[in-house]
Each structure stands twice: as structure tokens, then as C-alpha cells.
PDB file of C-alpha atoms in Angstrom:
ATOM      1  CA  MET D1091      -0.152  -0.063  -0.033  1.00 71.00           C
ATOM      2  CA  THR D1092       3.057   1.855   1.080  1.00 74.00           C
ATOM      3  CA  THR D1093       4.803   1.956  -3.078  1.00 92.00           C
ATOM      4  CA  LEU D1094       1.052   2.850  -4.506  1.00 92.00           C
ATOM      5  CA  LEU D1095       0.999   6.337  -2.349  1.00 92.00           C
ATOM      6  CA  THR D1096       4.305   6.685  -3.041  1.00 91.00           C
ATOM      7  CA  ILE D1097       4.043   6.415  -7.294  1.00 91.00           C
ATOM      8  CA  ILE D1098       0.467   8.057  -6.636  1.00 94.00           C
ATOM      9  CA  SER D1099       1.933  10.731  -5.283  1.00 93.00           C
ATOM     10  CA  THR D1100       5.564  11.069  -7.493  1.00 90.00           C
ATOM     11  CA  LEU D1101       3.130  11.764 -10.095  1.00 93.00           C
ATOM     12  CA  LEU D1102       1.033  14.239  -8.719  1.00 94.00           C
ATOM     13  CA  TRP D1103       4.549  16.122  -8.001  1.00 94.00           C
ATOM     14  CA  TRP D1104       5.980  15.319 -11.251  1.00 93.00           C
ATOM     15  CA  VAL D1105       2.656  17.067 -13.236  1.00 94.00           C
ATOM     16  CA  LEU D1106       2.336  19.490 -10.442  1.00 95.00           C
ATOM     17  CA  TYR D1107       5.548  20.914 -11.152  1.00 92.00           C
ATOM     18  CA  SER D1108       5.146  19.833 -15.068  1.00 94.00           C
ATOM     19  CA  SER D1109       2.036  22.532 -15.347  1.00 96.00           C
ATOM     20  CA  ILE D1110       4.290  25.186 -12.563  1.00 94.00           C
ATOM     21  CA  GLY D1111       6.952  25.493 -15.249  1.00 92.00           C
ATOM     22  CA  ALA D1112       4.401  25.247 -18.468  1.00 96.00           C
ATOM     23  CA  LEU D1113       3.034  27.913 -17.408  1.00 96.00           C
ATOM     24  CA  PHE D1114       6.208  30.156 -17.432  1.00 95.00           C
ATOM     25  CA  PHE D1115       7.480  28.753 -20.420  1.00 96.00           C
ATOM     26  CA  ALA D1116       4.461  29.477 -22.044  1.00 97.00           C
ATOM     27  CA  ILE D1117       4.699  33.186 -21.686  1.00 97.00           C
ATOM     28  CA  VAL D1118       8.263  33.147 -22.627  1.00 97.00           C
ATOM     29  CA  ALA D1119       8.019  30.850 -25.949  1.00 97.00           C
ATOM     30  CA  TRP D1120       3.872  32.737 -26.496  1.00 97.00           C
ATOM     31  CA  SER D1121       6.105  35.888 -26.290  1.00 97.00           C
ATOM     32  CA  VAL D1122       8.812  34.814 -28.768  1.00 97.00           C
ATOM     33  CA  LEU D1123       6.257  33.127 -31.233  1.00 97.00           C
ATOM     34  CA  ARG D1124       4.752  36.366 -31.112  1.00 96.00           C
ATOM     35  CA  TRP D1125       7.682  38.005 -32.472  1.00 96.00           C
ATOM     36  CA  VAL D1126       9.315  35.711 -34.898  1.00 96.00           C
ATOM     37  CA  GLU D1127       5.650  34.749 -36.718  1.00 94.00           C
ATOM     38  CA  ARG D1128       4.239  38.178 -36.836  1.00 92.00           C
ATOM     39  CA  CYS D1129       0.886  36.709 -36.033  1.00 91.00           C
ATOM     40  CA  ALA D1130      -1.327  35.917 -33.157  1.00 92.00           C
ATOM     41  CA  VAL D1131      -0.792  32.033 -31.420  1.00 95.00           C
ATOM     42  CA  VAL D1132      -3.525  30.270 -29.254  1.00 94.00           C
ATOM     43  CA  PHE D1133      -1.979  31.290 -25.891  1.00 96.00           C
ATOM     44  CA  ASN D1134      -3.663  28.299 -24.180  1.00 95.00           C
ATOM     45  CA  ARG D1135      -2.081  25.854 -27.384  1.00 96.00           C
ATOM     46  CA  THR D1136       1.620  26.783 -26.257  1.00 97.00           C
ATOM     47  CA  TYR D1137       0.374  26.468 -22.761  1.00 97.00           C
ATOM     48  CA  LEU D1138       0.009  22.765 -23.570  1.00 97.00           C
ATOM     49  CA  ALA D1139       3.040  21.997 -25.881  1.00 97.00           C
ATOM     50  CA  CYS D1140       4.969  23.617 -23.347  1.00 97.00           C
ATOM     51  CA  LEU D1141       3.274  21.204 -20.147  1.00 97.00           C
ATOM     52  CA  VAL D1142       4.186  18.359 -22.857  1.00 97.00           C
ATOM     53  CA  TRP D1143       7.140  18.940 -23.777  1.00 97.00           C
ATOM     54  CA  ASN D1144       7.711  19.797 -19.567  1.00 96.00           C
ATOM     55  CA  LEU D1145       6.981  16.121 -18.413  1.00 96.00           C
ATOM     56  CA  ILE D1146       8.948  14.449 -20.879  1.00 97.00           C
ATOM     57  CA  GLY D1147      11.393  16.572 -20.356  1.00 95.00           C
ATOM     58  CA  LEU D1148      11.655  16.274 -16.314  1.00 93.00           C
ATOM     59  CA  LEU D1149      10.833  12.564 -17.270  1.00 95.00           C
ATOM     60  CA  ILE D1150      14.527  12.333 -19.278  1.00 95.00           C
ATOM     61  CA  VAL D1151      16.033  14.358 -16.691  1.00 93.00           C
ATOM     62  CA  ALA D1152      15.061  11.964 -13.511  1.00 92.00           C
ATOM     63  CA  VAL D1153      16.236   9.425 -15.018  1.00 95.00           C
ATOM     64  CA  ILE D1154      19.321  10.947 -15.962  1.00 95.00           C
ATOM     65  CA  ALA D1155      20.052  11.782 -12.638  1.00 93.00           C
ATOM     66  CA  ILE D1156      19.759   8.644 -11.159  1.00 93.00           C
ATOM     67  CA  HIS D1157      20.970   6.715 -13.367  1.00 94.00           C
ATOM     68  CA  GLU D1158      24.471   8.912 -12.950  1.00 92.00           C
ATOM     69  CA  GLY D1159      23.195   8.998  -8.803  1.00 90.00           C
ATOM     70  CA  HIS D1160      23.353  12.512  -8.643  1.00 87.00           C
ATOM     71  CA  THR D1161      19.657  12.952  -7.326  1.00 85.00           C
ATOM     72  CA  LYS D1162      20.277  15.090  -4.178  1.00 87.00           C
ATOM     73  CA  PRO D1163      22.603  17.883  -3.928  1.00 85.00           C
ATOM     74  CA  PRO D1164      24.836  20.021  -5.552  1.00 85.00           C
ATOM     75  CA  TYR D1165      24.100  19.150  -9.212  1.00 83.00           C
ATOM     76  CA  ALA D1166      27.293  21.162 -10.882  1.00 84.00           C
ATOM     77  CA  PRO D1167      28.612  16.928 -11.454  1.00 89.00           C
ATOM     78  CA  LEU D1168      24.540  16.233 -13.618  1.00 88.00           C
ATOM     79  CA  LEU D1169      24.856  19.186 -15.132  1.00 86.00           C
ATOM     80  CA  ALA D1170      28.801  18.590 -16.655  1.00 89.00           C
ATOM     81  CA  SER D1171      27.483  14.983 -17.600  1.00 92.00           C
ATOM     82  CA  PRO D1172      28.000  14.639 -21.083  1.00 95.00           C
ATOM     83  CA  LEU D1173      24.767  12.228 -20.534  1.00 96.00           C
ATOM     84  CA  LEU D1174      22.597  15.036 -19.899  1.00 93.00           C
ATOM     85  CA  ARG D1175      23.581  17.086 -22.235  1.00 93.00           C
ATOM     86  CA  GLY D1176      22.743  14.852 -25.184  1.00 96.00           C
ATOM     87  CA  ALA D1177      19.815  13.759 -23.272  1.00 95.00           C
ATOM     88  CA  LEU D1178      19.391  18.197 -23.337  1.00 93.00           C
ATOM     89  CA  VAL D1179      19.532  18.173 -27.402  1.00 96.00           C
ATOM     90  CA  VAL D1180      16.703  14.962 -27.418  1.00 97.00           C
ATOM     91  CA  ASP D1181      14.445  17.255 -25.498  1.00 96.00           C
ATOM     92  CA  MET D1182      15.365  20.412 -27.460  1.00 97.00           C
ATOM     93  CA  ILE D1183      14.658  18.218 -30.662  1.00 97.00           C
ATOM     94  CA  VAL D1184      11.350  16.904 -28.486  1.00 98.00           C
ATOM     95  CA  GLY D1185      10.123  20.725 -27.891  1.00 97.00           C
ATOM     96  CA  VAL D1186      10.604  21.200 -31.119  1.00 98.00           C
ATOM     97  CA  PHE D1187       8.623  19.335 -32.586  1.00 98.00           C
ATOM     98  CA  VAL D1188       6.093  19.489 -29.834  1.00 97.00           C
ATOM     99  CA  LEU D1189       5.852  23.162 -30.482  1.00 97.00           C
ATOM    100  CA  TRP D1190       5.992  22.428 -33.925  1.00 96.00           C
ATOM    101  CA  ARG D1191       2.737  19.866 -33.811  1.00 96.00           C
ATOM    102  CA  LEU D1192       0.638  21.289 -31.482  1.00 96.00           C
ATOM    103  CA  ILE D1193       0.938  24.998 -31.788  1.00 95.00           C
ATOM    104  CA  PRO D1194      -1.903  27.146 -34.503  1.00 94.00           C
ATOM    105  CA  ARG D1195      -1.485  30.838 -35.011  1.00 91.00           C
ATOM    106  CA  VAL D1196      -4.562  32.122 -35.005  1.00 89.00           C
ATOM    107  CA  ASP D1197      -5.360  32.138 -39.164  1.00 90.00           C
ATOM    108  CA  ALA D1198      -4.822  28.571 -37.838  1.00 85.00           C
ATOM    109  CA  HIS D1199      -2.057  27.378 -40.006  1.00 91.00           C
ATOM    110  CA  ARG D1200       0.962  26.017 -37.838  1.00 92.00           C
ATOM    111  CA  ILE D1201       3.965  28.021 -36.814  1.00 95.00           C
ATOM    112  CA  ARG D1202       7.149  27.576 -38.963  1.00 95.00           C
ATOM    113  CA  PRO D1203       9.040  24.732 -37.592  1.00 96.00           C
ATOM    114  CA  THR D1204      11.965  27.551 -37.081  1.00 96.00           C
ATOM    115  CA  SER D1205       9.677  29.542 -34.772  1.00 96.00           C
ATOM    116  CA  ALA D1206       9.269  26.429 -32.732  1.00 97.00           C
ATOM    117  CA  CYS D1207      13.483  26.050 -32.921  1.00 97.00           C
ATOM    118  CA  MET D1208      13.398  30.226 -32.199  1.00 97.00           C
ATOM    119  CA  ALA D1209      10.935  28.988 -29.144  1.00 97.00           C
ATOM    120  CA  VAL D1210      13.683  26.371 -27.353  1.00 98.00           C
ATOM    121  CA  ALA D1211      16.036  28.077 -28.238  1.00 97.00           C
ATOM    122  CA  VAL D1212      15.951  30.900 -26.082  1.00 97.00           C
ATOM    123  CA  LEU D1213      13.686  28.776 -23.900  1.00 96.00           C
ATOM    124  CA  MET D1214      16.339  27.043 -23.497  1.00 95.00           C
ATOM    125  CA  ALA D1215      18.798  29.517 -23.076  1.00 95.00           C
ATOM    126  CA  VAL D1216      16.964  31.233 -19.981  1.00 95.00           C
ATOM    127  CA  ALA D1217      16.494  27.023 -17.868  1.00 91.00           C
ATOM    128  CA  TYR D1218      19.769  26.416 -18.534  1.00 87.00           C
ATOM    129  CA  GLY D1219      20.980  29.816 -17.516  1.00 91.00           C
ATOM    130  CA  ALA D1220      18.363  29.509 -14.171  1.00 90.00           C
ATOM    131  CA  ALA D1221      20.079  25.761 -13.793  1.00 84.00           C
ATOM    132  CA  THR D1222      22.967  26.452 -13.593  1.00 84.00           C
ATOM    133  CA  SER D1223      22.642  29.788 -11.322  1.00 87.00           C
ATOM    134  CA  LEU D1224      20.895  27.833  -8.711  1.00 82.00           C
ATOM    135  CA  ALA D1225      23.437  24.555  -8.364  1.00 67.00           C
TER     136      ALA D1225
END
């Protein structure tokens, strides 16, 4: 019974933290996409795309952290890990794909893949800057 409660609690916190991060990422991505696309983009779909991307990204980072054995602070060795850096490249590719597939403009066309790349690049720069300053 305790294991079931632990799994349910972990899943709830995973979704909660992902949704909090997705809101911040969605605000930044929405601003970048409005600027790059020169057209309005749908915010709730931007939030959905960022939520899906955060869920996948947190899962990837957690698996790498468990594999590397860096589940407790300090996290600087984890950030220097070549495996994590490779996983972040995969995460960026997933992010571009998810943003490109899920975010429409208000004229019902999809955003361009280059716009998704720009949004992911800005978000990863902000996230990596925050992660290295907190580590």
C-alpha cells in the first residue's frame, strides 16, 4: 500500500511541477512566437505544448539523474555530465516537434518549424541559465 501511495504522490508532484514550469515557459514561448511569426498565436495551445514538453523533459532529466546517481544536491556534476547534455539535445528536438505540432496561429496555420526552434532555443537558454545559477 505504501508503494502505491508513493507512486501516486510522485506522479502528482511530477504533473504539478511540470504545470508550474509550463506556465512560465508558455509565457516566454508565446512572446517569442508572436514576435517571430508576426502573427498572434493561441496561448492555451502554447501552454499545452509546453506542458507536454515539460512532462517529457522532467522525465528524461530524472532518469538521467537516477542513472548518474546525482539525485541530491549539489547538482553541478549532473550538469557537467555528457549523458545529460546529450539528453538535453534530445529534449530540445522533442520540444521543437511538440511546439510545431501543437501550436496553431490564429489564422489556423501551424507555426513554422524555425519559429519553434527559436522558441526552444530561448527557453533552453533561460532554463540552463537558471539551472547553472542555482546549482
